[in-house]
CSV table of C-alpha atoms in Angstrom, one decimal:
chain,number,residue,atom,x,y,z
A,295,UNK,CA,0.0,0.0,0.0
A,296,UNK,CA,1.0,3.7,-0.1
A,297,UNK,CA,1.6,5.5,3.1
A,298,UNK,CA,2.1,9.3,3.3
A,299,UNK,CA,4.8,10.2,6.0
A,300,UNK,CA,4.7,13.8,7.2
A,301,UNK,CA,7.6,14.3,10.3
A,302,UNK,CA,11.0,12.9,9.2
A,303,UNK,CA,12.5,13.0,12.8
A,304,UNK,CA,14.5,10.2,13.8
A,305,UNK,CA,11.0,8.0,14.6
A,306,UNK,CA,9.8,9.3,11.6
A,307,UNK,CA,13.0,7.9,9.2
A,308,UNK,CA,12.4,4.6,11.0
A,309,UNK,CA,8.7,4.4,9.9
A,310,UNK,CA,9.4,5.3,6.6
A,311,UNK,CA,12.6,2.3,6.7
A,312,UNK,CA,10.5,0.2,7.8
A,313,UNK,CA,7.0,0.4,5.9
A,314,UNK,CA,10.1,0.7,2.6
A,315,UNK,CA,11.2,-2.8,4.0
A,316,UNK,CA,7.5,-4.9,4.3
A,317,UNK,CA,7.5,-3.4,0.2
A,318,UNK,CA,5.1,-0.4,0.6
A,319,UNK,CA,5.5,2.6,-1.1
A,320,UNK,CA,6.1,6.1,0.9
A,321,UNK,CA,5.7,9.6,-0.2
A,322,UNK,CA,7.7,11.6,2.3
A,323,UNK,CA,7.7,15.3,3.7
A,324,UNK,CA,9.2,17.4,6.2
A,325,UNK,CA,10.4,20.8,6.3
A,326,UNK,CA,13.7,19.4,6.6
A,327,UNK,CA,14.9,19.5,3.3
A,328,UNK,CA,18.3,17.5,4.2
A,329,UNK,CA,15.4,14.8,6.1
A,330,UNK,CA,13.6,14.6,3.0
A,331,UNK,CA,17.0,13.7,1.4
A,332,UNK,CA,17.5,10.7,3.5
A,333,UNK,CA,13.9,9.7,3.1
A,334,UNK,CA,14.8,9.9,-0.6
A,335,UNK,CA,17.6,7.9,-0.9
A,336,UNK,CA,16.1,5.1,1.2
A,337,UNK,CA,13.6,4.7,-1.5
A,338,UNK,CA,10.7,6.9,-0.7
A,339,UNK,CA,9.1,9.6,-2.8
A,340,UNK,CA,9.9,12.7,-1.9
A,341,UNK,CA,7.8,15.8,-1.9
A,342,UNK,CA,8.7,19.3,-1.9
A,343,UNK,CA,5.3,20.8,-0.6
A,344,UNK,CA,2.4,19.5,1.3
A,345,UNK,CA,0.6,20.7,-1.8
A,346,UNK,CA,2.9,18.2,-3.7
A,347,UNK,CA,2.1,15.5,-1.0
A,348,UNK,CA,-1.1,15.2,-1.2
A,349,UNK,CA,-1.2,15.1,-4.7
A,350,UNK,CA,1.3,12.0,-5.2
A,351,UNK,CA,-1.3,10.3,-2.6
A,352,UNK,CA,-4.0,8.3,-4.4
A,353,UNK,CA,-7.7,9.6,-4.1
A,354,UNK,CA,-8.0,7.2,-0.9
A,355,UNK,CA,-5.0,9.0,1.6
A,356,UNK,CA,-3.2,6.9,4.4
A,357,UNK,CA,-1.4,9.5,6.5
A,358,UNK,CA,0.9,8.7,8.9
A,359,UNK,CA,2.2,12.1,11.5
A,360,UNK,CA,5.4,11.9,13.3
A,361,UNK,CA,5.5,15.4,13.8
A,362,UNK,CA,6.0,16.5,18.0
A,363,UNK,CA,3.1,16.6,20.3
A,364,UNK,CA,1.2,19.7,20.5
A,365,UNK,CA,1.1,22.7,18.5
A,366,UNK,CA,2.3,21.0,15.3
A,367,UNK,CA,-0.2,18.6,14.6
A,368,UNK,CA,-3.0,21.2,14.7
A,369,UNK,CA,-1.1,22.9,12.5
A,370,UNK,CA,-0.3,20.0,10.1
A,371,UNK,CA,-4.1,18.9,10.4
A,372,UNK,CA,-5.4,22.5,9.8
A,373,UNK,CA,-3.2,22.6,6.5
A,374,UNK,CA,-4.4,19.1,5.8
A,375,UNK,CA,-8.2,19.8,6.1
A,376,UNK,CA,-9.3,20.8,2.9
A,377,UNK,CA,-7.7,17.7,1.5
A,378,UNK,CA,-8.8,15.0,3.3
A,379,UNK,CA,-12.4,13.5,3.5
A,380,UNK,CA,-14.5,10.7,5.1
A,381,UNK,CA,-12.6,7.5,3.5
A,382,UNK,CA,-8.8,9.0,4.2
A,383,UNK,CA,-6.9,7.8,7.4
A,384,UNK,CA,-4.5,10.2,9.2
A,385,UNK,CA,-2.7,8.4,12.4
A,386,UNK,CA,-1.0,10.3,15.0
A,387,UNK,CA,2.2,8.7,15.9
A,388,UNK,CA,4.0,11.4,18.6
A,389,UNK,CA,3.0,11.4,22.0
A,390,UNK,CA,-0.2,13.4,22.0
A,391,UNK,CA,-2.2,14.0,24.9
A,392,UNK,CA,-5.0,11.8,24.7
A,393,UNK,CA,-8.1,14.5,25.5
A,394,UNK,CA,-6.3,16.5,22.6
A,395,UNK,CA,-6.7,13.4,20.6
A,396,UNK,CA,-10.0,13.1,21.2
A,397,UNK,CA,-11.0,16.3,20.2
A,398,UNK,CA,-8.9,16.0,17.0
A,399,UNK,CA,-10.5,13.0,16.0
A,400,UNK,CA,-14.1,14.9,16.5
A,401,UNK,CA,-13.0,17.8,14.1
A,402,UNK,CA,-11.0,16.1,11.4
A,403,UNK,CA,-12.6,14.8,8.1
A,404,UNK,CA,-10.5,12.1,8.3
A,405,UNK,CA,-10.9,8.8,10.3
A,406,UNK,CA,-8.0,9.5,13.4
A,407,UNK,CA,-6.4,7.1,15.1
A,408,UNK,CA,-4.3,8.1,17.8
A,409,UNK,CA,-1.2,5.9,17.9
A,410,UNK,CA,0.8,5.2,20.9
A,411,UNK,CA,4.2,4.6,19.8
A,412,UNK,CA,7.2,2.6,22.4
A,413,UNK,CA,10.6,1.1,21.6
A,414,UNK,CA,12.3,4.6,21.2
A,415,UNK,CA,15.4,4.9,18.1
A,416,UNK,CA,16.9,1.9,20.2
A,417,UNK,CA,14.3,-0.4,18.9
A,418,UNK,CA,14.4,0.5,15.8
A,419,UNK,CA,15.5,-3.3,14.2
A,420,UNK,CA,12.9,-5.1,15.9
A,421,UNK,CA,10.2,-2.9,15.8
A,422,UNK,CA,8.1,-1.0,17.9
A,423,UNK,CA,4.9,-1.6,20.3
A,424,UNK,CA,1.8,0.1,18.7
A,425,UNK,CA,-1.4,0.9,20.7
A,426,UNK,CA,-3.8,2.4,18.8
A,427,UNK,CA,-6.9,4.4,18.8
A,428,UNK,CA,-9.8,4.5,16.5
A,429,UNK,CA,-12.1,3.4,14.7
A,430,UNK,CA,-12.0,-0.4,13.9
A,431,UNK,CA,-12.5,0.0,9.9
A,432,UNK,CA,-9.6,2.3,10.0
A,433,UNK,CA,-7.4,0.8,12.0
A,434,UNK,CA,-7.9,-2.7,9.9
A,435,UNK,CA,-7.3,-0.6,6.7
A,436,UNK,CA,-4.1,0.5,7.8
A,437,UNK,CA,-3.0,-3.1,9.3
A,438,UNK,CA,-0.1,-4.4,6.7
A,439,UNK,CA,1.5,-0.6,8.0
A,440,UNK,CA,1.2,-1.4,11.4
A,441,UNK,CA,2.9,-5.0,11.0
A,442,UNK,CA,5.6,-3.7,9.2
A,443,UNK,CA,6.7,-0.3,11.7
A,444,UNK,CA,6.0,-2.7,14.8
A,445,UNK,CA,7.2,-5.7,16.2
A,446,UNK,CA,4.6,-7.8,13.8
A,447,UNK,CA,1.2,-9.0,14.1
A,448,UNK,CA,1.7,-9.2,17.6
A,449,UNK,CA,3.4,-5.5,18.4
A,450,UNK,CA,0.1,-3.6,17.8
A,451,UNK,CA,-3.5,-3.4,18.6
A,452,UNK,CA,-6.7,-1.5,18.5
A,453,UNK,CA,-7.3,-0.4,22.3
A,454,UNK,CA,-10.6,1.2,21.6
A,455,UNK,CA,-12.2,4.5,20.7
A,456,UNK,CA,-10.2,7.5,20.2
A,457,UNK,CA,-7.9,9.1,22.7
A,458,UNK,CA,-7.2,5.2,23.8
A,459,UNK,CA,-4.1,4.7,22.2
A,460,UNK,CA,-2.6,7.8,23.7
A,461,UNK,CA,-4.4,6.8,27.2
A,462,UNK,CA,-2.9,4.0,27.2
A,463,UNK,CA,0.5,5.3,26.1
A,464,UNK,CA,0.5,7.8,28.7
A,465,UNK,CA,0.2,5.5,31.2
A,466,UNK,CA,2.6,2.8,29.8
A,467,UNK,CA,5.1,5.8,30.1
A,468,UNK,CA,4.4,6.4,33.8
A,469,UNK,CA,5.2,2.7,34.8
A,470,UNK,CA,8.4,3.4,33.0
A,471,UNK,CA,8.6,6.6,35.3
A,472,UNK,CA,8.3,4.3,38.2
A,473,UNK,CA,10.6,1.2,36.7
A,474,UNK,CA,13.3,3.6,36.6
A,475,UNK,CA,12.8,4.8,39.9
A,476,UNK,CA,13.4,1.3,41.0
A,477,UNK,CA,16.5,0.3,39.6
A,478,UNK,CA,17.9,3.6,40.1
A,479,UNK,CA,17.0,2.9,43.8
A,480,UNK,CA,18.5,-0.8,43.8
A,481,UNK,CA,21.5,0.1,42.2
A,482,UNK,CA,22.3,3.1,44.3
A,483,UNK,CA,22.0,1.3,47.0
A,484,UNK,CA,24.4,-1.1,45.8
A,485,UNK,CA,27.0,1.9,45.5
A,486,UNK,CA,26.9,3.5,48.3
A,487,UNK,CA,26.4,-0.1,49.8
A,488,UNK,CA,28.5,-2.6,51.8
A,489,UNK,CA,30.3,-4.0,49.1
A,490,UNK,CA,32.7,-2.7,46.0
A,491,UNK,CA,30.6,-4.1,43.7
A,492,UNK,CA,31.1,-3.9,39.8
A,493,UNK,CA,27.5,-3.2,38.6
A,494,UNK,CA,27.5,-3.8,35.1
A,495,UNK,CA,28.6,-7.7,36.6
A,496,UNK,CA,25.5,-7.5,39.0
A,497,UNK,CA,22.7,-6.0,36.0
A,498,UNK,CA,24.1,-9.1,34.0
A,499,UNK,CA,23.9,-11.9,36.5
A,500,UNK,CA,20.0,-10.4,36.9
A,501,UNK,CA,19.5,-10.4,33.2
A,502,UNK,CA,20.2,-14.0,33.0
A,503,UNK,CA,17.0,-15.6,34.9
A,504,UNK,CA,16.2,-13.2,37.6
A,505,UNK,CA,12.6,-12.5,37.9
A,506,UNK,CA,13.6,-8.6,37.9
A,507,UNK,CA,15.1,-9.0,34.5
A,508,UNK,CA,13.8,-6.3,31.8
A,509,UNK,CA,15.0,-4.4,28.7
A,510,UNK,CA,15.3,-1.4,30.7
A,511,UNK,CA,17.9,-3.5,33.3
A,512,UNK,CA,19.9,-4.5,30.1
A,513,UNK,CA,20.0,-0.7,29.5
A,514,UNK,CA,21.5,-0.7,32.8
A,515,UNK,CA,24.2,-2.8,32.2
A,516,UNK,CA,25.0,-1.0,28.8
A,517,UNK,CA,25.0,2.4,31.1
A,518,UNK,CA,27.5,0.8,33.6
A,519,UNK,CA,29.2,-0.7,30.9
A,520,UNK,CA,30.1,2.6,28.5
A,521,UNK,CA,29.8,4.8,32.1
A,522,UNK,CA,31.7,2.5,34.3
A,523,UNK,CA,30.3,1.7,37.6
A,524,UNK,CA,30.1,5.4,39.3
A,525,UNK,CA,28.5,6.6,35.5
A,526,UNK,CA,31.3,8.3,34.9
A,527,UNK,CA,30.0,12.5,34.2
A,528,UNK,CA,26.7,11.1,33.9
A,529,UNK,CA,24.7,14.3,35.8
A,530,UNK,CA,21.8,13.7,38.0
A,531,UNK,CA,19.4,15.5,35.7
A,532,UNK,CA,16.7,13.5,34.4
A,533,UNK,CA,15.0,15.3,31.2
A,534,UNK,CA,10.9,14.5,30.4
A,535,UNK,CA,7.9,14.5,32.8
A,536,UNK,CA,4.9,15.9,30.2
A,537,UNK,CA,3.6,12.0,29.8
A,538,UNK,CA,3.9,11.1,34.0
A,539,UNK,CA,2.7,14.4,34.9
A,540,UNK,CA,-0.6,13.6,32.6
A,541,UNK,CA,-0.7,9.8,34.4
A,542,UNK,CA,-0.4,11.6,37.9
A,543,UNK,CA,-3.3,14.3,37.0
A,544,UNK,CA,-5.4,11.2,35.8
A,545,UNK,CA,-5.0,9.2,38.8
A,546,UNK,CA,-5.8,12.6,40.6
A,547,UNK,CA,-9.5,12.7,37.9
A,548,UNK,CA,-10.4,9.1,38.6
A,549,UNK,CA,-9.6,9.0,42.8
A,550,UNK,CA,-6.6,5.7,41.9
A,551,UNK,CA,-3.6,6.2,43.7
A,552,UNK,CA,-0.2,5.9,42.2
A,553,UNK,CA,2.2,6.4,44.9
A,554,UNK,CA,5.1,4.4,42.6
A,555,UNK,CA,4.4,7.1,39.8
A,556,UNK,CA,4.3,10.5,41.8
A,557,UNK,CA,6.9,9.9,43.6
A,558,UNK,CA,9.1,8.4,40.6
A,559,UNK,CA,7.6,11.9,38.9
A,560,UNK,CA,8.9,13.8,42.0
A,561,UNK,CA,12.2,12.5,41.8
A,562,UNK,CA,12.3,13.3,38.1
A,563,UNK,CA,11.6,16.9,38.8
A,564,UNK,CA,14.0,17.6,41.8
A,565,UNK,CA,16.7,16.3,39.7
A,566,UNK,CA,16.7,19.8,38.4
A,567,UNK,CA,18.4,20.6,41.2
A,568,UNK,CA,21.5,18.5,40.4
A,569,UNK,CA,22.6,17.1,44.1
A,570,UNK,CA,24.2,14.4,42.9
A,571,UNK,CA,21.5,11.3,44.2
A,572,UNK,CA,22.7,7.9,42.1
A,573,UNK,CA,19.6,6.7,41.1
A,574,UNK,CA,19.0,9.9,39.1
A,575,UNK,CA,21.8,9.6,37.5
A,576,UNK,CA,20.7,6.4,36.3
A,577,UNK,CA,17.7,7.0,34.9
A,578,UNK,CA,19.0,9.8,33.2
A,579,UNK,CA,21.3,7.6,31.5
A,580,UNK,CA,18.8,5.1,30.6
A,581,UNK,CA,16.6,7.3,28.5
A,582,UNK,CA,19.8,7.5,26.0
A,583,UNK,CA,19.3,3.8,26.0
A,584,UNK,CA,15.9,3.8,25.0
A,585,UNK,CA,15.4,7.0,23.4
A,586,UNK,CA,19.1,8.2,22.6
A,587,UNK,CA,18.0,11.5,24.2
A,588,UNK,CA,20.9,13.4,24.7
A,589,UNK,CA,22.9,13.0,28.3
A,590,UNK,CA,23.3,15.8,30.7
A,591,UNK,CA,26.8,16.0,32.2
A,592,UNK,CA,28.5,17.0,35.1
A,593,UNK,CA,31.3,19.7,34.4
């Protein structure tokens, strides 16, 4: 099928490798011109204009957005609008907020489906996890994409109406909050502990059968690895907190308590005052390890 690819960040380049790969065709854009280019010579069709876009789409458009949360998908939807109509599909791939993609998928001619997108640039070979929002008829037309971008068959699904995709992204990202947290914790400990313990050593021997063993702990023991035990210059800022705060404010709406979540939240935020606690400096590492998000350091 043919997929239209507007965003051509580093997610974005990964969609468009990997829909290029299952032997779709992609028309790409982004205001990138030197994006475009690599787009280009990974076999996609380029387009010079969102005028020029839409018009290399067939009369039936498959839009995919992998443009950042907010602000710039109105915009990109707005400029969209008087394209699009009842049997095109537009899915939101960033991290929208999930009442904003509600209300987007109220106003746009378009069927919507809000996409939650994990794996990060670090998962780019095998794929990525896919919850989706939507409409069912959409969401099966655009299917052979979804196998291809994700893990497979198995890395996606349709969680419901719209705004449930990015729900349940949102809140997939706030146990990640409070994951972190917990290793950052255990390992600190470990440091300041009793023993001179080589970490990397200990995250592998729990990677090998432990029941706490994880992706994220394997991103440990690359961070202790290319850090070294103390992490090195690794600072104790940790970057993010839009998607946890969202989680926290939710469990506030509905009366659940999160304790894990808040508190990993809290931790995230008094980072900013750089004094120096271990476990912080660990999970700011480990979002390089799953998102490649730059890493503060110490001077």
């Amino acid at each position: 099928m043919q997929l239209g690819l507007i965003g051509l960040g580093r997610m974005g380049q990964i969609v468009v490798d990997r829909t290029l790969a299952a032997g779709h065709e992609v028309v790409a854009f982004d205001l990138d011109d030197e994006a475009v280019a690599t787009a280009t010579d990974a076999g996609a069709d380029p387009a010079d204009s969102l005028e020029d876009f839409v018009d290399q789409l067939g009369s039936e458009k498959r839009i995919w957005l992998m443009v950042p949360a907010g602000e710039a998908v109105d915009v990109t939807l707005e400029e969209l609008e008087d394209h699009l109509d009842s049997d095109d599909v537009v899915v939101d791939g960033g991290n929208s907020y999930f009442e904003d993609s509600v209300r987007r998928a109220e106003s746009c001619p378009a069927a919507y489906l809000d996409c939650g997108t994990s794996g990060g640039p670090a998962g780019a070979e095998l794929g990525f996890s896919l919850m989706v929002g939507g409409p069912q008829w959409a969401y099966d037309e655009l299917e052979p994409v979804f196998d291809a971008v994700a893990t497979g068959p198995d890395g996606h699904e349709r969680m419901g109406p719209a705004g449930s995709g990015h729900y349940v992204k949102m809140i997939h990202n706030g146990v990640e909050y409070a994951l972190m947290q917990a290793y950052g914790e255990g390992f600190e400990l470990l440091h300041e502990g009793r023993f001179d313990l080589d970490l990397e050593n200990v995250a592998s021997v729990w990677n090998n059968g432990a029941v706490i063993r994880s992706w994220l702990l394997e991103l440990c023991e690359e961070a202790f690895r290319e850090e070294g035990t103390d992490l090195g210059t690794v600072a104790d800022r940790v970057e993010g907190g839009s998607t946890g705060t969202w989680t926290v404010q939710e469990g506030l709406e509905q009366e659940v308590p999160l304790p894990l979540i808040y508190t990993a939240l809290s931790e995230r935020f008094g980072s900013r005052a750089d004094d120096g606690r271990f476990s912080r400096r660990l999970a700011n590492r480990l979002r390089y390890g799953f998102g490649r998000h730059e890493v503060p350091r110490r001077e």
